[in-house]
Amino acid sequence: ALRTACMVLVLVACSNVFGHFLTITDIPALAAQWTADLTINRNIVLIFVLLIYLIGGSFIDDLAFMILATPVFYPIVLKLGFDPIWFGIMVGVTMMIGIVIPPVAIGVFLVKQITGEPFKVIYGGVYPYLIGLIVCLILLFVFPGIATYLPDLLMGKG
C-alpha cells in the first residue's frame, strides 16, 4: 500500500509540474483554438476526449491522469460550448470505467492484491457495475440535463 501511495504521489507531483508547463507555454489555448477550427461535429471531438480519459484512466491512476489531462482538455471543452459541470461528471464516470477495464485495470489489481481472489471472481463482481456505468455514461451524453438539473436549479437557471 505504501508503494502504491508513493507512486500516486509522484505521478501527482509530475502532473502538477506538467500543468504549470502547459500554462506557461499556453498549449491549452492553442489546442482549444485548433479544435474550434476543425470542421467536425463537436460531439465527435468530445468522444475522442473521453476516449483519451478512458485509455489514460486504465493505465495511470485516475487522480494523476485527471490532473495531467484536464488543463489540456478543459479549454477545448469550453471553446466547444459544453457545460463544465456536465464535462466534469462525464470525466468522472469515464475514469471510473477506466480503472476497471484491461489492460492495466488498476482498481482490479488493487482488489486482487487485497483479497487474493482470482481475476475471474473479481471481474464477475465488477461486470454488472461496469455495464451500469457505461449505460449511465451514454445517458449522460445523450441527456446532459440529467447531470445539470440540480446545479442549474441551485444557480437559478432552471
Coordinates of C-alpha atoms in Angstrom, one line a residue:
A1 CA 0.0 0.0 0.0
L2 CA 2.9 2.4 0.8
R3 CA 4.5 1.7 -2.6
T4 CA 1.2 2.4 -4.4
A5 CA 0.6 5.6 -2.4
C6 CA 4.2 6.8 -3.2
M7 CA 3.7 6.0 -6.9
V8 CA 0.5 8.0 -7.0
L9 CA 2.1 11.0 -5.2
V10 CA 5.0 11.0 -7.6
L11 CA 2.5 11.0 -10.5
V12 CA 0.5 13.8 -9.0
A13 CA 3.7 15.9 -8.4
C14 CA 4.9 15.3 -12.0
S15 CA 1.4 16.1 -13.3
N16 CA 1.4 19.3 -11.3
V17 CA 4.8 20.3 -12.9
F18 CA 3.4 19.4 -16.4
G19 CA 0.3 21.5 -15.7
H20 CA 2.5 24.5 -14.9
F21 CA 4.5 23.9 -18.1
L22 CA 1.3 23.9 -20.1
T23 CA 0.1 27.1 -18.5
I24 CA 3.3 28.9 -19.2
T25 CA 3.5 27.7 -22.9
D26 CA -0.2 28.4 -23.5
I27 CA -0.7 25.0 -25.1
P28 CA -4.3 24.5 -23.8
A29 CA -5.4 27.8 -25.5
L30 CA -3.7 26.8 -28.8
A31 CA -5.3 23.3 -28.6
A32 CA -8.7 24.9 -27.9
Q33 CA -8.4 27.2 -30.9
W34 CA -7.2 24.4 -33.2
T35 CA -10.1 22.2 -32.1
A36 CA -12.6 25.1 -32.6
D37 CA -11.3 25.5 -36.2
L38 CA -12.0 21.8 -37.0
T39 CA -15.0 21.2 -39.3
I40 CA -16.1 18.0 -37.5
N41 CA -19.0 17.8 -35.1
R42 CA -18.3 18.9 -31.5
N43 CA -19.7 15.7 -30.1
I44 CA -17.1 13.7 -32.1
V45 CA -14.4 15.8 -30.5
L46 CA -15.9 15.1 -27.1
I47 CA -16.0 11.4 -27.7
F48 CA -12.3 11.5 -28.6
V49 CA -11.5 13.4 -25.4
L50 CA -13.5 10.9 -23.3
L51 CA -11.7 8.0 -25.1
I52 CA -8.4 9.6 -24.1
Y53 CA -9.6 9.8 -20.5
L54 CA -10.8 6.2 -20.7
I55 CA -7.4 4.9 -22.0
G56 CA -5.4 7.1 -19.6
G57 CA -7.6 6.0 -16.7
S58 CA -6.8 2.4 -17.5
F59 CA -3.0 2.9 -17.5
I60 CA -2.4 5.7 -14.9
D61 CA -4.0 6.4 -11.5
D62 CA -7.2 8.4 -12.1
L63 CA -6.3 11.4 -9.9
A64 CA -2.9 11.8 -11.5
F65 CA -4.3 11.5 -15.0
M66 CA -7.1 14.0 -14.3
I67 CA -4.5 16.5 -13.0
L68 CA -2.4 15.8 -16.1
A69 CA -5.2 15.9 -18.8
T70 CA -7.7 18.4 -17.5
P71 CA -5.5 21.5 -18.2
V72 CA -5.3 20.4 -21.8
F73 CA -8.9 19.4 -22.4
Y74 CA -10.9 21.8 -20.3
P75 CA -10.3 24.8 -22.5
I76 CA -11.2 22.7 -25.6
V77 CA -14.5 21.7 -24.0
L78 CA -15.3 25.3 -23.0
K79 CA -14.5 26.5 -26.5
L80 CA -16.8 23.9 -28.0
G81 CA -19.6 25.2 -25.8
F82 CA -20.1 22.3 -23.4
D83 CA -21.2 22.8 -19.8
P84 CA -18.2 22.5 -17.5
I85 CA -20.2 20.7 -14.7
W86 CA -21.5 18.2 -17.2
F87 CA -18.0 17.6 -18.6
G88 CA -16.6 17.1 -15.1
I89 CA -19.3 14.5 -14.4
M90 CA -18.6 12.8 -17.7
V91 CA -14.9 12.7 -17.0
G92 CA -15.5 11.2 -13.5
V93 CA -17.7 8.4 -14.9
T94 CA -15.3 7.8 -17.7
M95 CA -12.4 7.5 -15.3
M96 CA -14.4 5.1 -13.1
I97 CA -14.9 2.9 -16.1
G98 CA -11.2 3.2 -17.0
I99 CA -9.9 1.9 -13.7
V100 CA -11.6 -1.5 -14.1
I101 CA -11.0 -2.2 -17.8
P102 CA -8.0 -4.1 -19.1
P103 CA -5.1 -3.9 -20.0
V104 CA -4.0 -2.5 -16.6
A105 CA -7.2 -2.2 -14.6
I106 CA -5.6 -0.5 -11.5
G107 CA -8.8 -1.0 -9.4
V108 CA -9.0 -4.7 -10.2
F109 CA -5.3 -5.3 -9.4
L110 CA -5.7 -3.5 -6.1
V111 CA -8.7 -5.7 -5.2
K112 CA -6.7 -8.8 -6.2
Q113 CA -3.8 -7.6 -4.1
I114 CA -6.0 -7.1 -1.0
T115 CA -8.3 -10.1 -1.3
G116 CA -6.2 -12.6 -3.1
E117 CA -9.2 -13.7 -5.2
P118 CA -8.6 -14.7 -8.9
F119 CA -9.3 -12.2 -11.6
K120 CA -12.3 -14.3 -12.8
V121 CA -14.1 -13.9 -9.5
I122 CA -13.3 -10.2 -9.3
Y123 CA -14.5 -9.4 -12.8
G124 CA -17.6 -11.5 -12.1
G125 CA -18.5 -8.9 -9.5
V126 CA -17.3 -5.9 -11.5
Y127 CA -19.2 -6.6 -14.7
P128 CA -22.7 -5.6 -13.5
Y129 CA -21.4 -2.3 -12.2
L130 CA -19.3 -1.7 -15.3
I131 CA -22.4 -2.2 -17.5
G132 CA -24.3 0.2 -15.3
L133 CA -21.6 2.8 -15.6
I134 CA -21.5 2.5 -19.4
V135 CA -25.3 2.9 -19.5
C136 CA -25.0 5.9 -17.2
L137 CA -22.3 7.5 -19.4
I138 CA -24.4 7.0 -22.5
L139 CA -27.5 8.5 -20.8
L140 CA -25.5 11.5 -19.6
F141 CA -24.1 12.0 -23.1
V142 CA -27.5 11.9 -24.7
F143 CA -29.4 13.8 -22.0
P144 CA -27.0 16.3 -20.4
G145 CA -29.9 17.7 -18.3
I146 CA -29.6 14.7 -16.1
A147 CA -26.3 16.0 -14.8
T148 CA -27.0 19.7 -14.8
Y149 CA -30.6 19.8 -13.5
L150 CA -29.8 20.3 -9.8
P151 CA -26.8 22.7 -10.3
D152 CA -28.9 24.7 -12.7
L153 CA -31.8 24.7 -10.2
L154 CA -29.4 25.9 -7.4
M155 CA -27.9 28.6 -9.6
G156 CA -31.3 29.9 -10.6
K157 CA -31.1 28.8 -14.2
G158 CA -33.8 26.1 -14.0

